[in-house]
CSV table of C-alpha atoms in Angstrom, one decimal:
chain,number,residue,atom,x,y,z
A,1,MET,CA,-22.5,51.4,13.9
A,2,PHE,CA,-20.7,47.9,14.4
A,3,ILE,CA,-17.4,49.3,13.1
A,4,VAL,CA,-17.7,52.4,15.2
A,5,LYS,CA,-18.4,50.9,18.7
A,6,ASN,CA,-15.7,48.1,18.2
A,7,ARG,CA,-13.3,50.5,16.6
A,8,LYS,CA,-10.4,49.8,19.3
A,9,ILE,CA,-10.4,46.3,18.1
A,10,PHE,CA,-9.4,47.2,14.3
A,11,TYR,CA,-7.2,49.9,15.8
A,12,THR,CA,-5.2,47.3,17.7
A,13,LEU,CA,-5.0,44.8,14.6
A,14,SER,CA,-3.6,47.8,13.0
A,15,ILE,CA,-1.2,49.1,15.3
A,16,ILE,CA,0.5,45.4,15.6
A,17,LEU,CA,0.6,45.0,12.2
A,18,VAL,CA,2.0,48.5,11.9
A,19,VAL,CA,4.7,47.8,14.7
A,20,VAL,CA,5.8,44.4,13.3
A,21,SER,CA,6.0,46.2,9.9
A,22,ILE,CA,8.5,48.6,11.6
A,23,VAL,CA,10.4,46.4,13.3
A,24,ALA,CA,10.9,44.3,10.2
A,25,LEU,CA,11.9,47.6,8.7
A,26,SER,CA,14.3,48.3,11.4
A,27,VAL,CA,16.1,44.9,11.7
A,28,TRP,CA,16.3,43.5,8.1
A,29,GLY,CA,15.6,47.2,6.2
A,30,LEU,CA,14.5,47.2,2.4
A,31,THR,CA,16.6,45.4,-0.3
A,32,LEU,CA,17.3,48.1,-2.8
A,33,GLY,CA,17.6,47.4,-6.6
A,34,ILE,CA,20.2,48.6,-8.9
A,35,ASP,CA,17.5,51.5,-9.7
A,36,PHE,CA,18.8,52.7,-6.4
A,37,LYS,CA,22.1,51.7,-5.3
A,38,GLY,CA,23.7,51.2,-9.0
A,39,GLY,CA,25.4,48.3,-10.4
A,40,SER,CA,24.6,45.9,-13.4
A,41,SER,CA,21.9,43.4,-13.7
A,42,ILE,CA,21.5,40.0,-16.1
A,43,GLU,CA,18.4,38.4,-16.9
A,44,PHE,CA,19.1,34.9,-18.3
A,45,GLN,CA,16.9,32.2,-19.4
A,46,TYR,CA,17.3,28.4,-20.2
A,47,SER,CA,15.3,26.9,-23.7
A,48,ALA,CA,15.1,23.5,-21.3
A,49,ASP,CA,16.2,22.7,-17.8
A,50,LYS,CA,18.4,25.1,-15.7
A,51,PRO,CA,21.8,24.3,-14.8
A,52,ALA,CA,21.9,24.2,-10.9
A,53,LEU,CA,22.6,27.2,-8.8
A,54,ASP,CA,25.7,26.2,-7.9
A,55,ALA,CA,27.0,25.3,-11.1
A,56,VAL,CA,26.3,28.6,-12.8
A,57,LYS,CA,28.1,30.4,-9.6
A,58,THR,CA,31.2,28.0,-10.4
A,59,GLN,CA,31.4,28.9,-13.9
A,60,ILE,CA,31.1,33.0,-12.6
A,61,ASP,CA,33.8,32.4,-10.0
A,62,THR,CA,36.0,31.7,-12.7
A,63,LEU,CA,36.5,34.9,-14.0
A,64,VAL,CA,39.1,37.4,-13.0
A,65,PHE,CA,37.7,41.0,-12.9
A,66,GLU,CA,39.2,44.0,-11.0
A,67,PRO,CA,37.6,44.3,-8.5
A,68,SER,CA,36.9,41.0,-8.0
A,69,ILE,CA,33.0,39.8,-8.1
A,70,LYS,CA,33.3,36.8,-6.3
A,71,GLY,CA,31.3,36.8,-3.3
A,72,THR,CA,29.8,40.0,-4.0
A,73,TYR,CA,27.2,39.6,-6.6
A,74,LEU,CA,23.4,37.9,-6.5
A,75,LEU,CA,22.2,35.0,-8.5
A,76,ALA,CA,18.9,34.3,-8.2
A,77,PRO,CA,16.2,31.8,-10.0
A,78,TYR,CA,14.1,33.8,-12.1
A,79,GLY,CA,10.9,32.4,-14.0
A,80,ALA,CA,10.9,28.7,-14.8
A,81,ASN,CA,13.9,28.2,-16.1
A,82,GLY,CA,16.1,31.6,-15.6
A,83,TYR,CA,18.3,33.4,-13.3
A,84,VAL,CA,18.7,36.9,-12.5
A,85,LEU,CA,22.2,38.3,-11.6
A,86,ASN,CA,23.1,41.4,-9.7
A,87,LEU,CA,26.1,42.8,-9.7
A,88,ARG,CA,28.5,45.8,-9.2
A,89,THR,CA,28.4,48.2,-12.3
A,90,ILE,CA,30.5,46.5,-14.9
A,91,THR,CA,32.3,47.5,-18.2
A,92,GLU,CA,31.4,46.3,-21.6
A,93,GLY,CA,34.6,44.0,-21.7
A,94,GLU,CA,33.3,42.5,-18.3
A,95,ARG,CA,29.9,41.9,-19.5
A,96,THR,CA,31.1,40.0,-22.7
A,97,GLN,CA,33.1,37.9,-20.5
A,98,LEU,CA,29.8,37.2,-18.1
A,99,VAL,CA,28.2,36.1,-21.5
A,100,SER,CA,30.7,33.8,-22.3
A,101,ALA,CA,31.0,32.1,-19.0
A,102,ILE,CA,27.2,31.8,-18.7
A,103,THR,CA,26.9,30.3,-22.3
A,104,ASP,CA,29.6,27.5,-20.9
A,105,THR,CA,27.2,26.7,-18.1
A,106,VAL,CA,25.2,24.7,-20.9
A,107,ALA,CA,27.7,22.9,-22.0
A,108,ASN,CA,29.8,22.3,-19.0
A,109,ALA,CA,27.1,21.8,-16.1
A,110,SER,CA,23.9,20.0,-18.0
A,111,SER,CA,23.4,18.6,-21.1
A,112,THR,CA,19.3,19.1,-21.2
A,113,ALA,CA,19.7,23.0,-20.6
A,114,GLY,CA,19.6,23.6,-24.1
A,115,THR,CA,20.4,27.2,-25.1
A,116,VAL,CA,20.6,30.5,-23.1
A,117,GLU,CA,18.9,33.4,-23.9
A,118,PHE,CA,20.0,36.8,-22.3
A,119,LYS,CA,16.7,38.6,-21.8
A,120,LYS,CA,17.5,42.0,-20.5
A,121,PHE,CA,20.5,43.7,-19.1
A,122,ASN,CA,20.5,46.7,-17.2
A,123,SER,CA,23.6,49.3,-15.6
A,124,VAL,CA,23.0,51.9,-13.5
A,125,GLY,CA,25.8,54.5,-11.9
A,126,PRO,CA,25.8,54.8,-7.9
A,127,ALA,CA,25.2,58.7,-8.8
A,128,LEU,CA,21.9,57.8,-10.9
A,129,GLY,CA,21.0,55.5,-8.2
A,130,LYS,CA,21.2,58.0,-5.8
A,131,GLU,CA,19.4,60.6,-7.4
A,132,ALA,CA,16.6,58.2,-8.2
A,133,GLN,CA,16.4,57.6,-4.1
A,134,THR,CA,16.0,61.5,-3.9
A,135,LYS,CA,13.4,62.0,-6.4
A,136,SER,CA,11.2,58.7,-5.2
A,137,LEU,CA,11.3,60.4,-1.6
A,138,ILE,CA,10.6,64.0,-2.5
A,139,SER,CA,7.8,62.5,-4.8
A,140,ILE,CA,6.4,60.6,-1.9
A,141,ILE,CA,6.4,63.6,0.6
A,142,LEU,CA,4.8,66.1,-2.3
A,143,VAL,CA,2.1,63.5,-2.6
A,144,LEU,CA,1.6,63.2,0.8
A,145,VAL,CA,1.4,67.4,1.2
A,146,CYS,CA,-0.6,67.7,-1.9
A,147,ILE,CA,-3.4,65.3,-0.1
A,148,VAL,CA,-3.5,67.2,3.0
A,149,LEU,CA,-4.2,70.5,1.3
A,150,PHE,CA,-6.6,69.2,-0.9
A,151,ILE,CA,-8.7,67.5,1.9
A,152,THR,CA,-8.2,70.7,4.1
A,153,PHE,CA,-9.4,72.6,1.1
A,154,ALA,CA,-12.0,70.3,0.2
A,155,PHE,CA,-13.8,69.8,3.7
A,156,ARG,CA,-13.1,73.7,4.4
A,157,LYS,CA,-16.8,74.4,5.0
A,158,VAL,CA,-16.8,71.2,8.0
A,159,SER,CA,-15.6,72.8,11.0
A,160,GLU,CA,-17.6,71.3,13.3
A,161,PRO,CA,-17.5,69.0,15.2
A,162,VAL,CA,-13.9,68.3,13.8
A,163,SER,CA,-12.1,70.9,12.4
A,164,SER,CA,-11.2,70.1,8.3
A,165,TRP,CA,-7.3,70.0,8.7
A,166,LYS,CA,-8.1,66.9,11.1
A,167,TYR,CA,-9.7,65.0,8.1
A,168,GLY,CA,-6.4,65.7,6.3
A,169,ILE,CA,-4.0,64.8,9.1
A,170,ILE,CA,-6.5,61.3,9.8
A,171,SER,CA,-6.2,60.5,5.9
A,172,ILE,CA,-2.2,60.7,6.0
A,173,ILE,CA,-2.4,58.1,9.4
A,174,GLY,CA,-4.2,56.3,7.3
A,175,LEU,CA,-2.1,56.4,4.1
A,176,CYS,CA,0.9,55.6,6.3
A,177,HIS,CA,-0.7,52.4,7.7
A,178,ASN,CA,-1.2,51.5,3.8
A,179,ILE,CA,2.3,51.9,2.8
A,180,ILE,CA,3.9,50.7,6.0
A,181,ILE,CA,2.6,47.5,6.0
A,182,PRO,CA,3.6,46.4,2.4
A,183,ALA,CA,7.0,47.9,3.1
A,184,GLY,CA,7.0,45.6,5.9
A,185,VAL,CA,5.9,42.5,4.3
A,186,PHE,CA,8.8,43.2,1.6
A,187,ALA,CA,11.5,43.7,4.4
A,188,VAL,CA,10.5,40.2,5.6
A,189,LEU,CA,10.4,38.4,2.1
A,190,ALA,CA,13.4,39.8,1.4
A,191,HIS,CA,15.2,38.7,4.3
A,192,TYR,CA,14.1,35.2,3.5
A,193,TYR,CA,14.0,35.1,-0.1
A,194,PRO,CA,16.5,36.8,-2.8
A,195,GLY,CA,14.5,38.9,-5.3
A,196,TYR,CA,12.1,41.1,-3.5
A,197,GLU,CA,14.2,44.7,-3.9
A,198,VAL,CA,12.9,47.8,-3.7
A,199,ASP,CA,12.9,49.6,-7.2
A,200,THR,CA,11.4,52.1,-9.4
A,201,LEU,CA,8.4,50.0,-10.0
A,202,PHE,CA,8.1,49.5,-6.0
A,203,VAL,CA,8.1,53.2,-5.9
A,204,THR,CA,5.2,53.7,-8.3
A,205,ALA,CA,3.4,51.0,-7.0
A,206,ILE,CA,3.4,53.0,-3.6
A,207,LEU,CA,2.2,56.0,-5.4
A,208,VAL,CA,-0.7,54.4,-6.9
A,209,ILE,CA,-1.6,52.9,-3.3
A,210,LEU,CA,-1.4,56.5,-1.9
A,211,GLY,CA,-3.7,57.4,-4.8
A,212,PHE,CA,-6.3,54.6,-4.4
A,213,SER,CA,-6.6,54.7,-0.7
A,214,ILE,CA,-7.5,58.7,-0.8
A,215,HIS,CA,-10.1,58.2,-3.0
A,216,ASP,CA,-11.7,55.4,-1.1
A,217,THR,CA,-11.6,57.7,2.2
A,218,ILE,CA,-12.8,60.8,0.6
A,219,VAL,CA,-15.9,58.8,-0.7
A,220,VAL,CA,-16.6,57.9,3.1
A,221,PHE,CA,-15.5,61.7,4.5
A,222,ASP,CA,-17.6,62.9,1.8
A,223,ARG,CA,-20.7,61.2,2.7
A,224,VAL,CA,-19.7,61.8,6.5
A,225,ARG,CA,-19.8,65.7,5.6
A,226,GLU,CA,-23.4,64.9,3.8
A,227,ASN,CA,-25.1,63.3,6.4
A,228,LEU,CA,-23.6,65.6,8.9
A,229,ARG,CA,-25.3,68.6,7.0
A,230,ASN,CA,-28.5,66.7,6.7
A,231,SER,CA,-28.2,65.9,10.3
A,232,ASN,CA,-28.0,69.4,11.5
A,233,ALA,CA,-30.7,70.6,9.1
A,234,SER,CA,-33.2,68.1,10.6
A,235,LYS,CA,-35.1,68.5,13.9
A,236,ASN,CA,-33.8,64.8,15.1
A,237,LYS,CA,-30.1,65.7,15.1
A,238,LYS,CA,-28.0,62.7,15.3
A,239,GLY,CA,-24.5,62.4,17.4
A,240,PHE,CA,-21.7,62.3,15.2
A,241,ASP,CA,-20.7,58.6,16.0
A,242,GLU,CA,-24.2,57.9,14.8
A,243,VAL,CA,-23.6,59.9,11.4
A,244,VAL,CA,-19.9,58.3,10.9
A,245,GLY,CA,-21.4,54.8,11.3
A,246,GLN,CA,-24.1,55.8,9.2
A,247,SER,CA,-21.8,56.8,6.7
A,248,ILE,CA,-19.8,53.7,6.6
A,249,SER,CA,-22.8,51.7,6.3
A,250,GLN,CA,-23.8,53.4,3.4
A,251,THR,CA,-20.4,53.1,1.3
A,252,PHE,CA,-19.4,49.8,2.8
A,253,VAL,CA,-20.5,47.8,-0.2
A,254,ARG,CA,-19.6,50.0,-2.5
A,255,SER,CA,-15.9,50.3,-1.2
A,256,VAL,CA,-15.3,46.6,-0.8
A,257,ASN,CA,-17.1,45.8,-4.6
A,258,THR,CA,-14.7,48.6,-6.0
A,259,SER,CA,-11.7,47.3,-4.4
A,260,LEU,CA,-12.4,43.3,-5.0
A,261,THR,CA,-12.5,44.0,-8.7
A,262,THR,CA,-9.3,45.7,-8.4
A,263,LEU,CA,-7.8,42.9,-6.6
A,264,ILE,CA,-9.1,40.2,-8.6
A,265,ALA,CA,-7.2,42.3,-11.6
A,266,ILE,CA,-4.1,42.6,-9.9
A,267,LEU,CA,-4.1,39.0,-8.7
A,268,VAL,CA,-4.2,37.9,-12.2
A,269,VAL,CA,-1.2,40.0,-13.1
A,270,TYR,CA,0.6,38.4,-10.5
A,271,LEU,CA,-0.1,34.9,-11.2
A,272,ILE,CA,0.2,34.9,-14.8
A,273,GLY,CA,1.8,38.0,-15.8
A,274,PRO,CA,5.4,38.8,-16.5
A,275,VAL,CA,7.9,37.9,-14.1
A,276,ALA,CA,9.3,41.5,-14.2
A,277,THR,CA,5.5,42.7,-12.9
A,278,LYS,CA,5.1,40.1,-10.1
A,279,ASN,CA,6.7,42.0,-7.0
A,280,PHE,CA,4.7,45.4,-8.3
A,281,ALA,CA,1.9,43.4,-8.2
A,282,LEU,CA,2.5,42.1,-4.8
A,283,VAL,CA,3.0,45.6,-3.6
A,284,LEU,CA,-0.2,46.9,-5.1
A,285,PHE,CA,-2.3,43.8,-3.8
A,286,ILE,CA,-1.0,44.2,-0.2
A,287,GLY,CA,-1.3,48.1,-0.3
A,288,ILE,CA,-4.9,48.3,-1.8
A,289,PHE,CA,-6.2,45.4,0.7
A,290,PHE,CA,-5.0,47.2,3.6
A,291,GLY,CA,-6.1,50.8,2.1
A,292,THR,CA,-9.8,49.7,1.6
A,293,TYR,CA,-9.2,48.3,5.2
A,294,SER,CA,-8.3,51.5,6.5
A,295,SER,CA,-10.6,53.6,4.7
A,296,ILE,CA,-13.4,52.0,6.3
A,297,PHE,CA,-12.1,50.8,9.6
A,298,ILE,CA,-9.4,52.8,10.6
A,299,ALA,CA,-9.8,56.4,9.1
A,300,SER,CA,-13.7,57.0,9.6
A,301,PRO,CA,-13.7,55.9,12.9
A,302,LEU,CA,-10.7,58.1,14.1
A,303,LEU,CA,-13.0,61.1,13.4
A,304,VAL,CA,-15.2,59.8,16.2
A,305,THR,CA,-11.9,59.1,18.2
A,306,VAL,CA,-10.7,62.7,18.0
A,307,ASP,CA,-14.5,64.4,18.3
A,308,THR,CA,-14.7,62.0,21.6
A,309,TRP,CA,-11.1,63.0,23.0
A,310,LYS,CA,-11.9,66.8,22.2
A,311,ASN,CA,-15.4,66.4,24.0
A,312,LYS,CA,-13.3,65.1,27.2
A,313,GLN,CA,-10.8,67.8,27.4
A,314,ALA,CA,-13.7,70.8,27.1
A,315,VAL,CA,-15.4,69.1,30.2
A,316,ARG,CA,-11.8,68.9,31.7
A,317,LYS,CA,-11.5,72.8,31.5
């Protein structure tokens, strides 16, 4: 009952986090990767100490492209001894010149850089990037609609005191909470540090968060449904808030342990996994953490809030 009784505290904390995230998204926005805005990306790594960032930039700026890339590209450290270069879509000839210029930094900028290895080259046209944006947005909306329909169907026999479709709406509120916060964190990180871009892996992580979070929420809701049925069948019928509080207590340890083991695995991937998966792991970690939090501290107590509000409305009539 502690969580249900003190639900306004948890609501306040979540509202603050969501508002701050929305402000960050509104002011700074998300930095789209080449998957969504189109362009080319080159990752390269030096076998020893990498040259200074300015030295590599100076070498790249000597290139004469039409249109010019000077001042329009993003060069950021990548891994221990590498850089990632993001720029407009380039031709095969321009790519050859870039590779040559970057290779020259070994000889020109540092005698301890060793050799340079080009790890990855990606190029996405603007049309494909726009298509990826549209499909990603559609996939997220479809997932949310399917979740509402599924929960409404699964809880169709629970009409009192809270209607089944309200379980679905409350779940969506929780899911929005779970994806807005990591998106806001990425908006802040991208503003202060280059490299925190939104790509298809970010969207994949958001879809995983939606699936994981709703799984956790359904477990608690299902226990509410079971305890509600048992309470209605017994002589000592419990209040709805008591039923919800009891259900949270019964599933609390299970939810925390499940999420904790998942978070440990994701943390390991983030700390020692490949550089290419770090942003993916970071989004997952933040989203699953707040997904577990919202399932326990937001979604289930909201059932009590909806029931209380409905009762107050009935008294006024």
